[in-house]
Short mmCIF file of C-alpha atoms in Angstrom, two decimals:
data_model
loop_
_atom_site.label_atom_id
_atom_site.label_comp_id
_atom_site.label_asym_id
_atom_site.label_seq_id
_atom_site.Cartn_x
_atom_site.Cartn_y
_atom_site.Cartn_z
CA MET A 1 -70.68 -2.41 118.94
CA THR A 2 -68.30 -4.08 116.50
CA ARG A 3 -64.87 -3.28 115.11
CA SER A 4 -64.47 -1.14 112.00
CA GLN A 5 -64.45 -2.60 108.52
CA ALA A 6 -65.61 -1.59 105.06
CA LEU A 7 -66.79 -3.44 101.96
CA ILE A 8 -66.43 -1.72 98.59
CA ASP A 9 -68.98 -2.78 95.94
CA ASP A 10 -69.21 -6.27 97.51
CA LYS A 11 -65.74 -6.97 96.06
CA ILE A 12 -62.97 -5.43 98.14
CA LEU A 13 -62.89 -5.76 101.90
CA ILE A 14 -60.96 -3.30 104.03
CA ASP A 15 -59.55 -5.11 107.05
CA TYR A 16 -60.42 -8.61 108.19
CA GLY A 17 -60.97 -8.27 111.92
CA ALA A 18 -62.54 -10.51 114.52
CA ASP A 19 -66.09 -9.45 113.59
CA THR A 20 -65.85 -10.18 109.87
CA TYR A 21 -67.96 -13.33 109.75
CA MET A 22 -70.63 -11.75 111.95
CA HIS A 23 -70.71 -8.63 109.74
CA PHE A 24 -71.31 -10.77 106.68
CA LEU A 25 -74.05 -12.77 108.38
CA GLN A 26 -75.77 -9.54 109.50
CA MET A 27 -75.61 -8.11 105.96
CA GLY A 28 -76.86 -11.34 104.38
CA LYS A 29 -73.67 -11.67 102.37
CA THR A 30 -71.20 -14.48 101.95
CA LEU A 31 -67.44 -14.40 102.37
CA CYS A 32 -67.02 -16.66 99.34
CA GLU A 33 -67.58 -13.62 97.08
CA ILE A 34 -64.58 -11.76 98.51
CA GLY A 35 -61.27 -12.16 96.75
CA HIS A 36 -59.36 -9.08 97.89
CA VAL A 37 -58.65 -7.62 101.32
CA LEU A 38 -56.84 -4.36 101.98
CA ILE A 39 -55.16 -4.49 105.39
CA THR A 40 -54.58 -1.16 107.14
CA HIS A 41 -52.35 -2.66 109.83
CA ALA A 42 -51.77 -5.93 111.67
CA HIS A 43 -53.44 -5.21 115.01
CA GLU A 44 -55.89 -8.01 115.72
CA ASP A 45 -58.93 -5.73 115.66
CA HIS A 46 -58.19 -5.08 111.96
CA PHE A 47 -56.58 -8.35 111.05
CA SER A 48 -57.67 -11.56 112.75
CA TYR A 49 -56.04 -14.73 111.51
CA ASN A 50 -58.74 -16.88 113.12
CA GLU A 51 -61.39 -15.30 110.89
CA TRP A 52 -59.74 -16.28 107.60
CA PHE A 53 -61.02 -19.82 107.68
CA ASN A 54 -64.66 -18.78 107.96
CA ARG A 55 -64.41 -18.38 104.20
CA TYR A 56 -63.69 -22.13 103.93
CA TYR A 57 -64.39 -25.38 105.75
CA GLY A 58 -68.17 -25.51 105.67
CA ASN A 59 -68.80 -21.86 106.46
CA ALA A 60 -68.99 -20.69 102.85
CA HIS A 61 -69.85 -22.46 99.63
CA GLY A 62 -69.24 -21.69 95.97
CA ILE A 63 -66.04 -19.75 96.42
CA LYS A 64 -65.63 -17.30 93.54
CA TYR A 65 -61.90 -16.66 93.99
CA GLU A 66 -59.45 -19.52 94.30
CA LYS A 67 -57.19 -17.64 96.72
CA LEU A 68 -57.96 -14.80 99.06
CA LYS A 69 -55.48 -12.00 98.38
CA PHE A 70 -54.34 -9.77 101.21
CA TYR A 71 -52.73 -6.43 100.36
CA ALA A 72 -50.63 -4.67 103.00
CA HIS A 73 -47.29 -3.05 103.69
CA LYS A 74 -44.44 -5.54 104.08
CA SER A 75 -43.98 -4.55 107.74
CA ALA A 76 -47.55 -5.71 108.47
CA PHE A 77 -46.95 -8.99 106.66
CA GLU A 78 -43.83 -9.61 108.74
CA LYS A 79 -45.96 -9.42 111.88
CA ILE A 80 -48.72 -11.53 110.36
CA LYS A 81 -46.33 -14.28 109.30
CA LYS A 82 -44.88 -14.43 112.83
CA VAL A 83 -48.39 -14.98 114.21
CA ILE A 84 -49.05 -17.75 111.67
CA VAL A 85 -45.85 -19.60 112.59
CA ALA A 86 -46.44 -19.05 116.33
CA ARG A 87 -49.85 -20.75 115.97
CA GLY A 88 -48.21 -23.85 114.54
CA LEU A 89 -49.09 -23.52 110.86
CA SER A 90 -46.56 -23.54 108.09
CA LEU A 91 -46.43 -20.72 105.58
CA ASP A 92 -46.55 -23.35 102.82
CA ASP A 93 -49.95 -24.54 104.08
CA ILE A 94 -51.22 -20.96 104.30
CA ASN A 95 -50.00 -20.12 100.80
CA GLU A 96 -52.32 -22.77 99.33
CA LYS A 97 -55.41 -20.66 100.15
CA PHE A 98 -54.04 -17.16 100.70
CA GLU A 99 -51.79 -14.78 98.79
CA PHE A 100 -49.91 -11.85 100.28
CA VAL A 101 -49.30 -8.82 98.07
CA ASP A 102 -46.87 -6.16 99.34
CA VAL A 103 -47.99 -2.63 98.55
CA GLU A 104 -45.75 0.41 98.44
CA LEU A 105 -46.64 3.87 99.63
CA TYR A 106 -47.86 6.20 96.86
CA VAL A 107 -47.53 3.52 94.14
CA PRO A 108 -50.96 2.85 92.58
CA PHE A 109 -51.98 -0.73 91.87
CA MET A 110 -55.07 -2.30 90.31
CA ILE A 111 -57.60 -4.73 91.69
CA GLU A 112 -60.00 -5.51 88.87
CA ASN A 113 -61.22 -2.03 87.74
CA TYR A 114 -60.20 -0.27 90.94
CA LYS A 115 -57.12 1.94 91.14
CA ILE A 116 -55.78 1.82 94.68
CA THR A 117 -53.06 3.92 96.27
CA ALA A 118 -51.67 3.18 99.73
CA LEU A 119 -51.03 6.26 101.84
CA PRO A 120 -49.25 6.46 105.20
CA ALA A 121 -51.22 6.38 108.43
CA PHE A 122 -49.72 6.96 111.83
CA HIS A 123 -51.03 4.36 114.22
CA ALA A 124 -48.63 1.50 115.00
CA ASP A 125 -45.07 2.09 116.17
CA ASP A 126 -43.69 -1.21 114.87
CA GLU A 127 -45.14 -1.21 111.35
CA GLN A 128 -46.25 1.11 108.57
CA SER A 129 -50.03 1.53 108.88
CA LEU A 130 -51.97 2.46 105.75
CA LEU A 131 -54.99 4.30 104.49
CA TYR A 132 -56.25 3.63 100.97
CA LEU A 133 -57.37 5.91 98.17
CA ILE A 134 -59.71 3.86 95.97
CA GLU A 135 -60.82 5.10 92.54
CA LYS A 136 -63.23 3.64 90.00
CA ASP A 137 -65.36 5.18 87.22
CA GLY A 138 -64.62 8.74 88.28
CA LYS A 139 -65.56 8.10 91.92
CA THR A 140 -63.14 8.13 94.84
CA ILE A 141 -63.23 6.91 98.42
CA TYR A 142 -60.55 7.54 101.01
CA GLU A 143 -60.68 4.88 103.70
#
């Protein structure tokens, strides 16, 4: 059994947990096609820093998006940035390959042709966890 994750139209990934690379290998897909990741919260089963680099450094070729963009609530990013610094990497080095986009509750934003709205979830005591309402071409998914 693996940890939960979803891929919307091969374009938008929901969560980037410890099983991400394995999921993509099992599906016959490549991480180089992913440019956007919606993070529900910063627990390591949904967000694993070690997995990010499987998109680079010989594990993926022909990267479609220059930077991988992570979307999450600012409280999740605060935790994530502490983990990055604790592991000895500078935020400047990380910002060369990754972009962090703060999302606000109930404020829709666009990723390509997808309208996304972050909604509150109640899971982590020390951060605002999120669920996402994703709309495109008259279809909606609530993840």
